[in-house]
Short mmCIF file of C-alpha atoms in Angstrom, two decimals:
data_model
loop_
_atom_site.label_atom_id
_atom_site.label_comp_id
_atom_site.label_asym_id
_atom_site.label_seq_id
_atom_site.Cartn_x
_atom_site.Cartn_y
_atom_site.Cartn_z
CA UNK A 1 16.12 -8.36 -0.86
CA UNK A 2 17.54 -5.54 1.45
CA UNK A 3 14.89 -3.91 3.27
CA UNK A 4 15.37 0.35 4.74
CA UNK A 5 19.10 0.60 6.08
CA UNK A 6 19.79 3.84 7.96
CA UNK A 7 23.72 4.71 8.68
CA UNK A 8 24.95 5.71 10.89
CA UNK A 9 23.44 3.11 13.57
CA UNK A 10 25.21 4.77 17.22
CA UNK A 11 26.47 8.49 16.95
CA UNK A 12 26.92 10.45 20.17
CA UNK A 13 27.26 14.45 19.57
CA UNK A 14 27.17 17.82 21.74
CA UNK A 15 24.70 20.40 22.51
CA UNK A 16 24.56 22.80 19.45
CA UNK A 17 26.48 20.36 17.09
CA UNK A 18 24.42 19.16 14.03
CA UNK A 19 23.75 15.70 12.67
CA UNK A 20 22.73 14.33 9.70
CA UNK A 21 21.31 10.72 9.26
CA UNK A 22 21.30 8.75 5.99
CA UNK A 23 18.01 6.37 4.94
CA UNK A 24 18.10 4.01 1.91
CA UNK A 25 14.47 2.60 1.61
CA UNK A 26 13.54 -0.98 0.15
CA UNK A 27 13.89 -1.65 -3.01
CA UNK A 28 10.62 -0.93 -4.64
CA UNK A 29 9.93 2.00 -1.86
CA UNK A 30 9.40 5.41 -3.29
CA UNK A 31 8.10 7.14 -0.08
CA UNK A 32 10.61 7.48 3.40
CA UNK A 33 8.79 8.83 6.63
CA UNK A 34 11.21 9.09 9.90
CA UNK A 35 10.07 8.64 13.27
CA UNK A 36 11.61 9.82 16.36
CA UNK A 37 11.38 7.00 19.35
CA UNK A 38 12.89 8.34 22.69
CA UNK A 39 13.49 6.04 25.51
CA UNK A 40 10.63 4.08 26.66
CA UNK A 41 7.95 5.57 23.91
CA UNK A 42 6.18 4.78 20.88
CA UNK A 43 7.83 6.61 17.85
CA UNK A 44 6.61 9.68 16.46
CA UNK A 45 6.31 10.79 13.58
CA UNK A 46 8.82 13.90 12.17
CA UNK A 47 7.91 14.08 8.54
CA UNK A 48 7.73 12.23 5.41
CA UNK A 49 8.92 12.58 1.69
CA UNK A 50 7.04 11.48 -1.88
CA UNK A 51 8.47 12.66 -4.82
CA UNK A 52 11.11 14.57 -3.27
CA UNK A 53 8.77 16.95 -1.58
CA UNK A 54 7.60 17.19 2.16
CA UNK A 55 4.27 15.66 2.35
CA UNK A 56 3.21 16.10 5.98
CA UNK A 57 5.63 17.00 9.31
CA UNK A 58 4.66 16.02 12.63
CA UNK A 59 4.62 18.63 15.29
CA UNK A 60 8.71 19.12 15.48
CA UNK A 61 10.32 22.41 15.29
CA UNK A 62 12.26 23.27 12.22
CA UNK A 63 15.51 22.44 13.56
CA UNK A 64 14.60 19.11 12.16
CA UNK A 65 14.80 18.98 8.37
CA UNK A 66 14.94 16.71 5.84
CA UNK A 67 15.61 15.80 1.70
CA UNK A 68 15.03 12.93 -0.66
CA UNK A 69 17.31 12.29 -3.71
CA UNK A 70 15.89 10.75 -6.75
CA UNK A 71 16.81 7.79 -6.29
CA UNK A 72 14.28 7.89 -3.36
CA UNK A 73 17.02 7.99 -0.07
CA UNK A 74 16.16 10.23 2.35
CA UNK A 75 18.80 12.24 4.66
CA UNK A 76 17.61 13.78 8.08
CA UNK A 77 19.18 16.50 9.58
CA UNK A 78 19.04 18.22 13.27
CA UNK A 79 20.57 21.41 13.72
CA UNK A 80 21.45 23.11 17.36
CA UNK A 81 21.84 19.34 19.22
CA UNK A 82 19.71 19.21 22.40
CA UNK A 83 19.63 17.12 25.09
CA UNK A 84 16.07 16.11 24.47
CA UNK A 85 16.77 15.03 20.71
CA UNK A 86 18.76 12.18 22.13
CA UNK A 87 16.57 9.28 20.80
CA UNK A 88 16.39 6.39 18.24
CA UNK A 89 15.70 7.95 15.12
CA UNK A 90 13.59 5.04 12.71
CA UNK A 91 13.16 6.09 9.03
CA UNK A 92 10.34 3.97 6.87
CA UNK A 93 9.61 2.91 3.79
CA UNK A 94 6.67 2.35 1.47
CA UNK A 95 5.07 2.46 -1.89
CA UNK A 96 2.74 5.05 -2.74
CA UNK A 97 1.41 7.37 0.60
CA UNK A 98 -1.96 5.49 0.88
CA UNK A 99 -2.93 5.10 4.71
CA UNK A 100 -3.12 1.53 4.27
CA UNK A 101 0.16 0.83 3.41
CA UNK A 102 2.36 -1.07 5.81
CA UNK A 103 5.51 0.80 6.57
CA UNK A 104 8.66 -1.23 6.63
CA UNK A 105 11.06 -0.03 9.72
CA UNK A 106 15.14 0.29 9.33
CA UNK A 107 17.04 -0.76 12.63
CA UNK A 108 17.49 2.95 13.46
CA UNK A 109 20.14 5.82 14.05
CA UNK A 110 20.86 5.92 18.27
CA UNK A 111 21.56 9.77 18.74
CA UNK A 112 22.88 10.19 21.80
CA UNK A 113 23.45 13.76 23.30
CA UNK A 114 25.84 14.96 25.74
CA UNK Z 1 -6.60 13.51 14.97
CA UNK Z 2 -5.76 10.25 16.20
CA UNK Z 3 -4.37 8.53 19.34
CA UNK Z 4 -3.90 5.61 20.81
CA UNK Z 5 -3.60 4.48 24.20
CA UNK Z 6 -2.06 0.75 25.37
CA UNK Z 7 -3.54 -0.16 28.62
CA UNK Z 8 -0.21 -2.13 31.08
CA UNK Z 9 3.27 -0.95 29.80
CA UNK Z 10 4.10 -4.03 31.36
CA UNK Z 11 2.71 -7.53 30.86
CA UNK Z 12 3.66 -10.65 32.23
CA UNK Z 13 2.95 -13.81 31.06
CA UNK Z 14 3.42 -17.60 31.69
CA UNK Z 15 4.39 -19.95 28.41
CA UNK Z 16 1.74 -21.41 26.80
CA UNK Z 17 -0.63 -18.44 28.48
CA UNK Z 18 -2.86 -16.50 26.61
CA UNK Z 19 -1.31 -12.92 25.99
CA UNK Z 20 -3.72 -10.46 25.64
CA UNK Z 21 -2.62 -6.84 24.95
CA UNK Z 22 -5.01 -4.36 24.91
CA UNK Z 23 -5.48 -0.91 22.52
CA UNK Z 24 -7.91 1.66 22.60
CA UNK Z 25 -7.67 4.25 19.51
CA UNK Z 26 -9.58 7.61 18.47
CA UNK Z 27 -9.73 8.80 15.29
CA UNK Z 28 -11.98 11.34 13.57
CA UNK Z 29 -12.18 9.24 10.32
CA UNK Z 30 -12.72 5.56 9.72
CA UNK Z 31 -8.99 3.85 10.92
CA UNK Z 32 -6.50 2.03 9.98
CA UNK Z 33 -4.73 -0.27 12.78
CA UNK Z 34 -1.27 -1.83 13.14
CA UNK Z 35 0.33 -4.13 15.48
CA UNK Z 36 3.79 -3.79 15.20
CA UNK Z 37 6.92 -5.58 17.32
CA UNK Z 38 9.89 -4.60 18.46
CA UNK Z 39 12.83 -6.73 19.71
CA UNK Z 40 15.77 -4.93 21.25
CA UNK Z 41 18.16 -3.02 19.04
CA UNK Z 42 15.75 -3.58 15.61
CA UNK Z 43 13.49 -1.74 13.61
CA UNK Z 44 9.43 -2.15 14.24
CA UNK Z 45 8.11 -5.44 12.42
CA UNK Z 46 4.91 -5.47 11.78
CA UNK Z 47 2.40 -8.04 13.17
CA UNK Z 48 -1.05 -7.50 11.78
CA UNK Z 49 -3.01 -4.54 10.27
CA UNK Z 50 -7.06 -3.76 9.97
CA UNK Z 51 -7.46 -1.73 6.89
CA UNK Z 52 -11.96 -2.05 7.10
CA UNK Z 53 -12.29 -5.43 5.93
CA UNK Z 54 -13.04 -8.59 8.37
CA UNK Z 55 -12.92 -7.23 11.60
CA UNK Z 56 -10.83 -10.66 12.93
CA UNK Z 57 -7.53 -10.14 11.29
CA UNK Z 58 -4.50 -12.86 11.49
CA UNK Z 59 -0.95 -12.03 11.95
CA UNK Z 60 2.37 -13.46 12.17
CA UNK Z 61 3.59 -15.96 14.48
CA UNK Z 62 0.21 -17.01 15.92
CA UNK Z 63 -1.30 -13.25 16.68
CA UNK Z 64 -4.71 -12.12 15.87
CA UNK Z 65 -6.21 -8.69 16.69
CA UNK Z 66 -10.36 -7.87 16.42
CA UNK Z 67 -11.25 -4.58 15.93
CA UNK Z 68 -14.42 -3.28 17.46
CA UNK Z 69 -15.77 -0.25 16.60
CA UNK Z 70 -18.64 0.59 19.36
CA UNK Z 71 -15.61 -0.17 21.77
CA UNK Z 72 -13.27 1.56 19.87
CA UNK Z 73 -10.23 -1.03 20.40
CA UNK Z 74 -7.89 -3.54 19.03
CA UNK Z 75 -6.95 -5.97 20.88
CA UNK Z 76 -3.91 -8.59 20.24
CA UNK Z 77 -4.07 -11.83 21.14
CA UNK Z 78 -2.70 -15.60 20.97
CA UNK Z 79 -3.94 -18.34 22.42
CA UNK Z 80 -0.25 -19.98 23.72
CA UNK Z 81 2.47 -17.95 23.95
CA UNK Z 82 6.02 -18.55 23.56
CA UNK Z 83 9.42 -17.55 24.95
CA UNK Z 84 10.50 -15.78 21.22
CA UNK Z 85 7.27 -13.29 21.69
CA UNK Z 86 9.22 -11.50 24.28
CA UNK Z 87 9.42 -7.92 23.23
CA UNK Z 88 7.78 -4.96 22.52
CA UNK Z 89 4.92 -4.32 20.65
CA UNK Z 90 3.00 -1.13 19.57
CA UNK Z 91 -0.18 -0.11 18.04
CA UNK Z 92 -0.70 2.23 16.00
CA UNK Z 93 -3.20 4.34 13.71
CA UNK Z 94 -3.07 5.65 10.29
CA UNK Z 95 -6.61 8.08 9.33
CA UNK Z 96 -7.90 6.76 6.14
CA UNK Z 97 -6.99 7.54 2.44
CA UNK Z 98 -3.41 9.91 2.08
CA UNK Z 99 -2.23 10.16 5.53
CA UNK Z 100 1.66 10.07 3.92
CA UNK Z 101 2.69 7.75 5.85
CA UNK Z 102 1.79 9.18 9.04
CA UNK Z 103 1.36 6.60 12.22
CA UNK Z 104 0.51 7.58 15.55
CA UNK Z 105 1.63 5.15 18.18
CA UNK Z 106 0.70 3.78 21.41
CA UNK Z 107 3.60 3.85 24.03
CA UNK Z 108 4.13 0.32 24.09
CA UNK Z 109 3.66 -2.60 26.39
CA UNK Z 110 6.65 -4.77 27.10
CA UNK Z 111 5.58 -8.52 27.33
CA UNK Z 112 7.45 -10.67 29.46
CA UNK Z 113 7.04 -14.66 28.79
CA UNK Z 114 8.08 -16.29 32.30
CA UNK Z 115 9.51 -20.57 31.70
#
């Protein structure tokens, strides 16, 4: 059983370039959230999609936006590249948006800005 | 709102030590806690979670966390540890009912497990 793969997994860009980052979640998943986890921190959390809506967006400007397909993948996008966005970007899945449910982790998308 | 704070970004044990890594968490409704690892270049795994039933809670690989609420922490434990629990490891809060998903994590304590 797959669990959440995220492509691409290394990506370097420039300052003001954009990126987007691809999430499929595990089978049975219907709800993504991504996390951004810079160097030497706990992740934290961007936003989060359930039935291809926004549900709730951590406290990141909207340079960072997102989209879920039907089929319940999730794409992140960053416009305007800054230094500081260089990070490991972690999507997660789950099933239903209960706070009790354990979120399974992807490897991660390493964004590295120069 | 909810935080968490992991006392030691850094802990070094012997094998076959206890580990003890500690977590101290505020939240404005009743919690949910996670232990999650990390090993380098992966994804979080998770360990454990307390979602208000017992208050000892098992986990994977030998860990066990017990949250206490008049101390407000959630400490993980295991009795003997072992060279493959070197990583990273995380906890984290959810507030109760539809939080979407939303975690907020601790910054993480890297344990060390010395031959």
């Amino acid at each position: 059983d797959a669990g959440v793969t995220q492509s691409p997994t290394h990506l370097i860009k420039t300052r003001g370039q954009q990126v987007t980052l691809r999430c499929s979640p595990k089978s049975g998943h219907d709800t993504v959230s991504w996390y951004q986890q810079a160097l030497g921190q706990g992740p934290q959390f961007i936003f989060q999609y359930y039935e291809e809506e926004e549900r709730q967006r951590g406290n990141f400007p909207d340079r960072f936006s997102g989209h879920q397909f039907p089929n319940y993948s999730s794409e992140l996008n960053v416009n305007a590249l800054l230094l500081g966005d260089s990070a490991l970007y972690l999507c997660a899945s789950s099933f239903g948006v209960s706070g009790a449910n354990v979120l399974t982790f992807g490897a991660g998308s390493r964004l590295t800005v120069l | 709102a909810q935080s968490v704070t992991q006392l030691g970004s850094h802990v070094s044990v012997s094998e076959g030590a206890l580990v003890l890594l500690r977590c101290n968490y505020s939240s404005s409704v009743p919690p949910y806690l996670f232990w999650y690892v990390q090993y380098p270049n992966q994804g979080l795994q998770l360990l454990l979670k307390y979602t208000s039933a017992a208050t000892l809670v098992k986990g994977i690989n030998g860990f066990e966390a017990e949250f206490k609420k008049s101390e407000t922490s959630f400490h993980l434990t295991k009795p003997s540890a072992h060279m493959s629990d070197a990583a990273e490891y995380f906890c984290a809060v959810s507030a109760g009912g539809t939080s979407y998903g939303k975690l907020t994590f601790g910054q993480g304590t890297i344990l060390t497990v010395h031959p």
